[in-house]
mmCIF file of N, CA, C and O in Angstrom:
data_model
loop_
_atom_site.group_PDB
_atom_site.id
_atom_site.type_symbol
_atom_site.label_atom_id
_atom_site.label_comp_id
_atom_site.label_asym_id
_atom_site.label_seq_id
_atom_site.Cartn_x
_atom_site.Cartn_y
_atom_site.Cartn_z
ATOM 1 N N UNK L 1 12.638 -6.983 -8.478
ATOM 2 C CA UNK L 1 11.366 -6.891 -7.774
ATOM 3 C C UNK L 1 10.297 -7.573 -8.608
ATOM 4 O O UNK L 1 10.104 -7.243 -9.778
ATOM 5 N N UNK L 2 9.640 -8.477 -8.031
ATOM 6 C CA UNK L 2 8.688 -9.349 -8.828
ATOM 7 C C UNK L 2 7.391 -8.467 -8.654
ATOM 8 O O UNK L 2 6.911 -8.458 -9.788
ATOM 9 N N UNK L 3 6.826 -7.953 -8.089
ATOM 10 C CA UNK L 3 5.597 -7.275 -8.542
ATOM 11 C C UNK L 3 5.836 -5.990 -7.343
ATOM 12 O O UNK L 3 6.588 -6.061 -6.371
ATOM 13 N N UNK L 4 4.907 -4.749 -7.758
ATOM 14 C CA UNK L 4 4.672 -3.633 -7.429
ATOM 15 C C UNK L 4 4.609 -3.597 -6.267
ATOM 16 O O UNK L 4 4.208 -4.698 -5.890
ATOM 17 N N UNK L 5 4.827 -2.758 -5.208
ATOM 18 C CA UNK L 5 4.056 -1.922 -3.891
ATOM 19 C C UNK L 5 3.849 -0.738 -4.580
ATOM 20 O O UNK L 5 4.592 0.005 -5.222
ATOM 21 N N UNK L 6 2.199 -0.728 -4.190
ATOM 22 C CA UNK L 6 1.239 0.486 -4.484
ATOM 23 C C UNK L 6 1.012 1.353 -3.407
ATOM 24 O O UNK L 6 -0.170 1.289 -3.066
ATOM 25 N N UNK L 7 1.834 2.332 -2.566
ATOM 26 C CA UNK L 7 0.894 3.093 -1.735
ATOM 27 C C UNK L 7 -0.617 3.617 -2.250
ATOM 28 O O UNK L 7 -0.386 4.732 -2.718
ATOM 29 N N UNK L 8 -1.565 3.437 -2.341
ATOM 30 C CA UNK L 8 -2.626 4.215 -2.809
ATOM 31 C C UNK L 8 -2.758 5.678 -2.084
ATOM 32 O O UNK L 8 -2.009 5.892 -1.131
ATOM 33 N N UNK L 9 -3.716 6.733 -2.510
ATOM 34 C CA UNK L 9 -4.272 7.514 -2.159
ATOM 35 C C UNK L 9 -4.846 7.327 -0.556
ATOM 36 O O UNK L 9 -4.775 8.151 0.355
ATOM 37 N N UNK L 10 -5.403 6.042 -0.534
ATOM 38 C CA UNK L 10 -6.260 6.023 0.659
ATOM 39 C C UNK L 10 -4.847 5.624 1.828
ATOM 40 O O UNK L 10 -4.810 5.905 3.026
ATOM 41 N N UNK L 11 -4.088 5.108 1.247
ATOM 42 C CA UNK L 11 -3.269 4.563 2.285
ATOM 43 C C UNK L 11 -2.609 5.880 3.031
ATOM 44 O O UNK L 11 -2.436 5.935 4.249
ATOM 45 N N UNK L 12 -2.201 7.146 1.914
ATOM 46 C CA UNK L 12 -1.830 7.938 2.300
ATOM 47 C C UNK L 12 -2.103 8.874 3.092
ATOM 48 O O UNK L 12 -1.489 9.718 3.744
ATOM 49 N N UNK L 13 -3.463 8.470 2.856
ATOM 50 C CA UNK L 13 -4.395 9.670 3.783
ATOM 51 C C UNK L 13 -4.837 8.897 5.058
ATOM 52 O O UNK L 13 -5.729 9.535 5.617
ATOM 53 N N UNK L 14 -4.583 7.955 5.597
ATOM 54 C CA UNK L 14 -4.858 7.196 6.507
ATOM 55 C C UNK L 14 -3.826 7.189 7.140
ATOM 56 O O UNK L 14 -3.798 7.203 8.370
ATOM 57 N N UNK L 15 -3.026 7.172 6.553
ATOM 58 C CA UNK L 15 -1.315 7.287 7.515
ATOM 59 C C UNK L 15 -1.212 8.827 8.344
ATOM 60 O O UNK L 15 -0.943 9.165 9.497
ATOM 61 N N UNK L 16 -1.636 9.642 6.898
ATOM 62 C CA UNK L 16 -1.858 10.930 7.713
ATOM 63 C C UNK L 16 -2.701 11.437 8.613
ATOM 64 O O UNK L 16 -2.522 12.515 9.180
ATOM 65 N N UNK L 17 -3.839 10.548 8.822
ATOM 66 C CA UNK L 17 -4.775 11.222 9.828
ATOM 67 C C UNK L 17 -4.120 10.472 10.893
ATOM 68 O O UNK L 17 -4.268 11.202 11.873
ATOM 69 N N UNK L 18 -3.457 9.394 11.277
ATOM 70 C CA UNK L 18 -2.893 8.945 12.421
ATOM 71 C C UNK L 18 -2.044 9.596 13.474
ATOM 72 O O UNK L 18 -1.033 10.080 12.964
ATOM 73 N N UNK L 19 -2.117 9.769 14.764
ATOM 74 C CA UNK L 19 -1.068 9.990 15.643
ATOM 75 C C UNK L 19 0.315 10.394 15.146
ATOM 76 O O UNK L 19 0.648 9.459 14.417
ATOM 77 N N UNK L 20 1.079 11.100 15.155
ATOM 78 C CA UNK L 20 2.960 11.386 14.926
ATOM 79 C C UNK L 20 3.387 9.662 15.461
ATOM 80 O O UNK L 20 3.987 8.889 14.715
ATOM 81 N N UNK L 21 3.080 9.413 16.427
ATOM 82 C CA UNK L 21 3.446 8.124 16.998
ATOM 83 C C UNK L 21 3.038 6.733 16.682
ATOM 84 O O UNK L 21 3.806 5.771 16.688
ATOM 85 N N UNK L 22 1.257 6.684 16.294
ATOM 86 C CA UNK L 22 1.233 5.711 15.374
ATOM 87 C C UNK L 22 1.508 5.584 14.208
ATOM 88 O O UNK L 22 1.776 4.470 13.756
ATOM 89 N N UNK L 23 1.506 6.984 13.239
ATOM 90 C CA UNK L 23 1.914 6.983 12.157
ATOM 91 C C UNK L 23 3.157 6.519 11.825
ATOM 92 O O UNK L 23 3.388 5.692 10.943
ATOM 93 N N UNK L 24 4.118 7.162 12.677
ATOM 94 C CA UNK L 24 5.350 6.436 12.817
ATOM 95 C C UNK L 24 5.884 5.209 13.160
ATOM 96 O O UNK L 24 7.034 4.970 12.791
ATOM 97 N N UNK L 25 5.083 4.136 13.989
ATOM 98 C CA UNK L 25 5.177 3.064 14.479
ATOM 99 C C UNK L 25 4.260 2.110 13.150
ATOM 100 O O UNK L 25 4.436 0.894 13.224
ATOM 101 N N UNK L 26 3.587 2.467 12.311
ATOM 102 C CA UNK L 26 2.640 1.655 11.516
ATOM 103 C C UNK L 26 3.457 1.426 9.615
ATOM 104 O O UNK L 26 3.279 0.664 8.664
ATOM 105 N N UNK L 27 4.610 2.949 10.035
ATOM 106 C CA UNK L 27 5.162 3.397 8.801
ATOM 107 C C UNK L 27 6.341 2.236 8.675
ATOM 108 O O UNK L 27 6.680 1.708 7.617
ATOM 109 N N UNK L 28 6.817 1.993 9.811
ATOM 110 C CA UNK L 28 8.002 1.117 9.810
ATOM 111 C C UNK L 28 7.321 -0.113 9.894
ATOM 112 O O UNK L 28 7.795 -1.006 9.191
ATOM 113 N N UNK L 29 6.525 -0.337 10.439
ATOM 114 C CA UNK L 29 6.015 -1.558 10.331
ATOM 115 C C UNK L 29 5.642 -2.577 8.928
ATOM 116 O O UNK L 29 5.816 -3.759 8.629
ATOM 117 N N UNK L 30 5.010 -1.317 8.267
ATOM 118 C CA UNK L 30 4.870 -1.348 6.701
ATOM 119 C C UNK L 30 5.848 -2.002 5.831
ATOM 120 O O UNK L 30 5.731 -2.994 5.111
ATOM 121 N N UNK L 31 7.206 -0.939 6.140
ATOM 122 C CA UNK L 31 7.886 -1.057 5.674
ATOM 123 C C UNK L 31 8.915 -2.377 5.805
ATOM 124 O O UNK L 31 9.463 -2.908 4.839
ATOM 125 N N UNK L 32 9.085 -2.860 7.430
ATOM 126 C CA UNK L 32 9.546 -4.095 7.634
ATOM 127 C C UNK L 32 8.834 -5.200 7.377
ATOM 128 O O UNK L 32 9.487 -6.231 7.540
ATOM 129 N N UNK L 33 7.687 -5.353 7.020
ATOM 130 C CA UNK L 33 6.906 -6.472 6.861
ATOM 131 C C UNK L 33 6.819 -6.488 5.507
ATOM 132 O O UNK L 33 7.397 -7.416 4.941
ATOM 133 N N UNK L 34 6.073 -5.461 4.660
ATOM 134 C CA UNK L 34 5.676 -5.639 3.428
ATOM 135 C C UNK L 34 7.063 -5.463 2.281
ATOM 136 O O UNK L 34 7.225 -6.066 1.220
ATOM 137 N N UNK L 35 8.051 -4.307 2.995
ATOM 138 C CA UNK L 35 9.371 -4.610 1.492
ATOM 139 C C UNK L 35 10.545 -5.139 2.240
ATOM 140 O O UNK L 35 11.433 -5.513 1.475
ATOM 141 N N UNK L 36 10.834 -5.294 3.579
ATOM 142 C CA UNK L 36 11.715 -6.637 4.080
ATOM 143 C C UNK L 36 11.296 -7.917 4.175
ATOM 144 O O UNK L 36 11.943 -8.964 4.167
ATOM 145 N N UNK L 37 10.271 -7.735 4.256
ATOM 146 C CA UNK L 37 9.860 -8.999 4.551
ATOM 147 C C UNK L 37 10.490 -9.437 5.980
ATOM 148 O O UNK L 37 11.152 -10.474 6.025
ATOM 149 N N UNK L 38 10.282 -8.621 7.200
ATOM 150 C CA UNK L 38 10.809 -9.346 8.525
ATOM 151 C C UNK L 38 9.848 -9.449 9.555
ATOM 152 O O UNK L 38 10.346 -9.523 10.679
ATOM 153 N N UNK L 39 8.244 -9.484 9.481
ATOM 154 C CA UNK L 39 7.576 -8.784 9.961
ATOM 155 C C UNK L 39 7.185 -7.641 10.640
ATOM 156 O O UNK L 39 7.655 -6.594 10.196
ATOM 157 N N UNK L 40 6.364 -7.555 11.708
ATOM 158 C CA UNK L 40 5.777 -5.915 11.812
ATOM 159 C C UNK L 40 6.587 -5.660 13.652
ATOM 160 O O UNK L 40 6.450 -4.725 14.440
ATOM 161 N N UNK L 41 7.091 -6.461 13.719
ATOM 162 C CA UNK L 41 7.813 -6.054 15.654
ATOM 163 C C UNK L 41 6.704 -5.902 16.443
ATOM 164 O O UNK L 41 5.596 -6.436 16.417
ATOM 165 N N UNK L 42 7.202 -5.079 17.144
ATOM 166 C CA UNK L 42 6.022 -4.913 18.514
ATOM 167 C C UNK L 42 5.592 -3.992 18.150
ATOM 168 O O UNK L 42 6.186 -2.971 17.804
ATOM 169 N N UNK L 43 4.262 -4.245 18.172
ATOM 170 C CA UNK L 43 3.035 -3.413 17.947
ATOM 171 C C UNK L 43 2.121 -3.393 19.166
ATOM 172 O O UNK L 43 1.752 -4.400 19.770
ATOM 173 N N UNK L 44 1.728 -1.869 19.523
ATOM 174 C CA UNK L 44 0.239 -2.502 20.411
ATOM 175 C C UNK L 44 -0.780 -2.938 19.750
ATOM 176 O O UNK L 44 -1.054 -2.752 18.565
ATOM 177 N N UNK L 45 -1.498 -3.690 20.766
ATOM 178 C CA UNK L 45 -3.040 -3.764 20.392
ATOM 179 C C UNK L 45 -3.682 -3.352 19.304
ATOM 180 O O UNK L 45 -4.050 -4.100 18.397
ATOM 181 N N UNK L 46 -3.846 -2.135 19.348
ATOM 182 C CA UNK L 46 -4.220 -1.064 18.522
ATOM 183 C C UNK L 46 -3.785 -0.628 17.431
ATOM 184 O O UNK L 46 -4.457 -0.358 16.436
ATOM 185 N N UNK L 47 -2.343 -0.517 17.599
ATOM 186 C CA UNK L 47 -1.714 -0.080 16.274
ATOM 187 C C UNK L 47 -1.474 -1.565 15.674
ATOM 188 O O UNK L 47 -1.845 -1.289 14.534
ATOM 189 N N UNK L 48 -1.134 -2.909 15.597
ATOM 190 C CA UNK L 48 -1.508 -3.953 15.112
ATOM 191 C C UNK L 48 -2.702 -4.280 14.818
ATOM 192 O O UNK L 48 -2.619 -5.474 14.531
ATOM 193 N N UNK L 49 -4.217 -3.818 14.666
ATOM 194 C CA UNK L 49 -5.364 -3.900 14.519
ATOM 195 C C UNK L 49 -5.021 -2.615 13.290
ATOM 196 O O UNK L 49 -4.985 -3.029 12.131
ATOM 197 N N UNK L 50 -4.836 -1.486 13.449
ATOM 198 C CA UNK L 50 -4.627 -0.553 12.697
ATOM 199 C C UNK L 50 -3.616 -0.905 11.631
ATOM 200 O O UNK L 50 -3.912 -0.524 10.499
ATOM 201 N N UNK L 51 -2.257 -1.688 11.805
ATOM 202 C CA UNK L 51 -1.332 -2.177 10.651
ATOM 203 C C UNK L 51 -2.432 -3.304 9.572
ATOM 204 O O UNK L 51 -2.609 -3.459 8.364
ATOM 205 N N UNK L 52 -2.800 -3.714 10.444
ATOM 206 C CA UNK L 52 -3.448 -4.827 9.612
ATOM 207 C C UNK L 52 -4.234 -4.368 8.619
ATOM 208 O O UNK L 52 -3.815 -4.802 7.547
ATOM 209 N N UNK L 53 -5.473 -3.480 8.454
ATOM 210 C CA UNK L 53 -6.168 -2.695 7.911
ATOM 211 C C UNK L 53 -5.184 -2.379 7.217
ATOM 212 O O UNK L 53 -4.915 -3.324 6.475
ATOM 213 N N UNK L 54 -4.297 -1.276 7.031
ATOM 214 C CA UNK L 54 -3.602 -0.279 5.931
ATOM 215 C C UNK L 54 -2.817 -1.321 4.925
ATOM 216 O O UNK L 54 -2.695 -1.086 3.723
ATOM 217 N N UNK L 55 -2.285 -2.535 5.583
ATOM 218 C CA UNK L 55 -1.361 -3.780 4.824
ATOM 219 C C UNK L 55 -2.452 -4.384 3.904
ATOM 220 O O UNK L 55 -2.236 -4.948 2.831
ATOM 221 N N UNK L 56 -3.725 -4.166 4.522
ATOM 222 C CA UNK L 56 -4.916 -5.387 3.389
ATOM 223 C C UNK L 56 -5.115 -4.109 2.148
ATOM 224 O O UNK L 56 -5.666 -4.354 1.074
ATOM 225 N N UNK L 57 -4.533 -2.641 2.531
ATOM 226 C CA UNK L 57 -4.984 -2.259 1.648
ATOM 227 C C UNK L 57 -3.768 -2.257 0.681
ATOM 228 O O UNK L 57 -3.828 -2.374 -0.543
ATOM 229 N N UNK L 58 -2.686 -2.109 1.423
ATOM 230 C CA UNK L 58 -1.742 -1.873 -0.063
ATOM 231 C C UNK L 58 -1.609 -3.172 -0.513
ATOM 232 O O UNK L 58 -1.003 -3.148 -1.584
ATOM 233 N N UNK L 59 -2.044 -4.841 -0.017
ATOM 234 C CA UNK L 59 -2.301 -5.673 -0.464
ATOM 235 C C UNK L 59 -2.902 -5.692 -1.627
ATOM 236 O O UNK L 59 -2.427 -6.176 -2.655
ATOM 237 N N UNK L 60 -4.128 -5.087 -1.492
ATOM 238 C CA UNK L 60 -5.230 -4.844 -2.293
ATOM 239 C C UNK L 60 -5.159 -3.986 -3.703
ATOM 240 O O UNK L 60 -5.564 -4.201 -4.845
ATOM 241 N N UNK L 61 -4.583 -3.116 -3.184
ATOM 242 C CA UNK L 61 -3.899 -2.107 -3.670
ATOM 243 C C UNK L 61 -2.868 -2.403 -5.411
ATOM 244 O O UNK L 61 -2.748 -2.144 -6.608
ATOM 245 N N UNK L 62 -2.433 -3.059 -4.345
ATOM 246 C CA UNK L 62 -0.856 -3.433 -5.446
ATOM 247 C C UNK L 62 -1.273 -4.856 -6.078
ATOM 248 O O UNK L 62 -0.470 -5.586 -6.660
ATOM 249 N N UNK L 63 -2.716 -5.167 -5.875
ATOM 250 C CA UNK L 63 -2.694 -6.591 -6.882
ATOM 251 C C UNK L 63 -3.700 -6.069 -7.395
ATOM 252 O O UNK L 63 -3.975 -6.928 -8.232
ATOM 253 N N UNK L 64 -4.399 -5.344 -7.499
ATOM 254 C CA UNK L 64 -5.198 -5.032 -8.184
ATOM 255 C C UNK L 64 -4.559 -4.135 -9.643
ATOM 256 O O UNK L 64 -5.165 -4.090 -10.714
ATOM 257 N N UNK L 65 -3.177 -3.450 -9.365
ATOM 258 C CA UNK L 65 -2.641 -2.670 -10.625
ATOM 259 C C UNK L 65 -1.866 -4.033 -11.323
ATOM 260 O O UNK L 65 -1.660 -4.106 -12.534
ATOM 261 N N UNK L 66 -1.515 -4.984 -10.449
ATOM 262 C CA UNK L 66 -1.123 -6.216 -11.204
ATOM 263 C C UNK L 66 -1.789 -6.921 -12.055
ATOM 264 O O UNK L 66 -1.430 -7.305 -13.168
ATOM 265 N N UNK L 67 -3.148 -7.149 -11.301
ATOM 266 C CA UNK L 67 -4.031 -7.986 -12.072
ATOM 267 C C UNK L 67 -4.143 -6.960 -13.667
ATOM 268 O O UNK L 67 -3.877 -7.234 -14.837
ATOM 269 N N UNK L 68 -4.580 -5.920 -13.099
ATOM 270 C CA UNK L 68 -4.341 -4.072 -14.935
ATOM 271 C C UNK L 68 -3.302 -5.094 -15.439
ATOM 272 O O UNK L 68 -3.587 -6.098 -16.093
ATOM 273 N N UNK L 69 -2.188 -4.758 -15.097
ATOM 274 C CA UNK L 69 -1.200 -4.677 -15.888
ATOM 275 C C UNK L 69 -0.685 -6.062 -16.626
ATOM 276 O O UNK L 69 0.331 -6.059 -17.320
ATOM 277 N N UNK L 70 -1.279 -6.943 -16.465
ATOM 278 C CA UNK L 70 -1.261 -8.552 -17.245
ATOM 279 C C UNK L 70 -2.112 -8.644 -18.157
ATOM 280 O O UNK L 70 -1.976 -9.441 -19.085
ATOM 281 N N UNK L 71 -3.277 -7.723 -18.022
ATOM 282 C CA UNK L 71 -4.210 -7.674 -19.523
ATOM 283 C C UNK L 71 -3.078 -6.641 -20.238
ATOM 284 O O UNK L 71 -2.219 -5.881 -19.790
ATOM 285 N N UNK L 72 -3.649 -7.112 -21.920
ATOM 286 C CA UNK L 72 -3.101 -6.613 -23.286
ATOM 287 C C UNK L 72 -3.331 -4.922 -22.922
ATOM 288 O O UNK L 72 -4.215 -4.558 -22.146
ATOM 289 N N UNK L 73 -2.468 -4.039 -23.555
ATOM 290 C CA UNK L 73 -2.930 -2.938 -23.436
ATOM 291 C C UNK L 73 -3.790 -2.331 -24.570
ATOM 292 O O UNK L 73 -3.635 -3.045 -25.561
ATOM 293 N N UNK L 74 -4.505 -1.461 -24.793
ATOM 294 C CA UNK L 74 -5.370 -1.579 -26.011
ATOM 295 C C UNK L 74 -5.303 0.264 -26.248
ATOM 296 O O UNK L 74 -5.648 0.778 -27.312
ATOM 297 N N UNK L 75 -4.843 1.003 -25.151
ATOM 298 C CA UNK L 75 -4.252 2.352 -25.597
ATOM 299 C C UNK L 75 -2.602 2.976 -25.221
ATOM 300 O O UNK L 75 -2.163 2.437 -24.205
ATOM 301 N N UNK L 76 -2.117 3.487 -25.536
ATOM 302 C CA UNK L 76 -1.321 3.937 -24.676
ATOM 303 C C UNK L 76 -0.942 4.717 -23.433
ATOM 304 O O UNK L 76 0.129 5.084 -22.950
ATOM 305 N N UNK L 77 -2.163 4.829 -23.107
ATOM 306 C CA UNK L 77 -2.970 5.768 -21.575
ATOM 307 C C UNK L 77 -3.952 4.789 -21.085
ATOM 308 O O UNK L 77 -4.881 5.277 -20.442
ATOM 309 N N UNK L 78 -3.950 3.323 -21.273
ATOM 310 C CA UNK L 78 -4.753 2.338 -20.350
ATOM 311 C C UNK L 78 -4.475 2.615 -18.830
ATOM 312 O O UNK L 78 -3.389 3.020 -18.417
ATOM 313 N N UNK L 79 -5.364 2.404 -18.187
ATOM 314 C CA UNK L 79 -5.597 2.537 -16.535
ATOM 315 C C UNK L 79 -4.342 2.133 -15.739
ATOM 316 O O UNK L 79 -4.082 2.574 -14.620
ATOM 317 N N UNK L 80 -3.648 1.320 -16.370
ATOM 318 C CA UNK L 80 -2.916 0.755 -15.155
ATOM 319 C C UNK L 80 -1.405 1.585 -15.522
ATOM 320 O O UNK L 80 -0.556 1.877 -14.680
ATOM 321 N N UNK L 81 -1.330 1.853 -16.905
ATOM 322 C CA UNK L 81 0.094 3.281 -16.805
ATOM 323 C C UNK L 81 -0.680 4.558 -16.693
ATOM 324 O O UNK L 81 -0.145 5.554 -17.180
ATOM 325 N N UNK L 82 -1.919 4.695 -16.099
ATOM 326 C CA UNK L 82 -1.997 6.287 -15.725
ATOM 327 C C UNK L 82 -2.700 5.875 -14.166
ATOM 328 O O UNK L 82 -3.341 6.750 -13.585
ATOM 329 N N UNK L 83 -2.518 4.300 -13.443
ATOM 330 C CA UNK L 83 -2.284 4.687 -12.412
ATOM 331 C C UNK L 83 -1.273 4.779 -11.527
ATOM 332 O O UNK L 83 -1.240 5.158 -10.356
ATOM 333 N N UNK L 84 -0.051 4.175 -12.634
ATOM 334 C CA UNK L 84 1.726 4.083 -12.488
ATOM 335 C C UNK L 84 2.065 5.859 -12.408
ATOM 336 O O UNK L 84 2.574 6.572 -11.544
ATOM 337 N N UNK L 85 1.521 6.104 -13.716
ATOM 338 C CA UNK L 85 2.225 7.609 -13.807
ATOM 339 C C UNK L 85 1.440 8.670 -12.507
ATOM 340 O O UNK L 85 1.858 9.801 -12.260
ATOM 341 N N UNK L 86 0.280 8.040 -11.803
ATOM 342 C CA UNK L 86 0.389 9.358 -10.949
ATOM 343 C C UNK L 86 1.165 9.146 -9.426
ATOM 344 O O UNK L 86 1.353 9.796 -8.398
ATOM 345 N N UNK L 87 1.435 8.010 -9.898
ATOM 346 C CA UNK L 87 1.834 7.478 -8.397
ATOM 347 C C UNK L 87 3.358 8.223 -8.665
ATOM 348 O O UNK L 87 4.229 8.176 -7.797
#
C-alpha cells in the first residue's frame, strides 16, 4: 500500500448521521472507488453529491497525515503517530 486511507472523525460521524440506506450505499461506494479502485456504481443524484463530499474528505484527510508523516520527526509522540495511534 503506497500511502494511507484515513477515515477521520468527521467522516465517521457523517456516515453515521446518514440514512441505513444511504449510509450503506455511500459505504460501498467508498470502499469500491477509494480502496478498489473500480469506481462508485450507481448512485442517485443525491447520494453521488453526498459520496463526493465524504471522498474529498478522506482525500483530504489521508494527505494531509501524509504530508505529517514526510517531515523529520522531532518527538516520539509527533502529530502524525498520535494521529495513527488513535485511529
Amino acid at each position: 500500500m503506497e500511502k494511507p486511507i484515513i477515515l477521520s472523525e468527521r467522516v465517521i460521524n457523517t456516515l453515521k448521521s446518514l440514512a441505513p440506506q444511504q449510509r450503506k450505499a455511500i459505504a460501498w461506494a467508498l470502499m469500491d472507488d477509494i480502496v478498489l479502485g473500480e469506481g462508485t456504481g450507481n448512485l442517485s443524484p443525491m447520494n453521488a453529491m453526498l459520496y463526493a463530499m465524504i471522498a474529498h474528505y478522506v482525500r483530504q484527510d489521508s494527505s494531509r497525515l501524509s504530508d505529517l508523516s514526510d517531515r523529520p520527526s522531532t518527538t516520539p509522540f509527533d502529530r502524525s503517530q498520535r494521529m495513527a495511534l488513535a485511529l
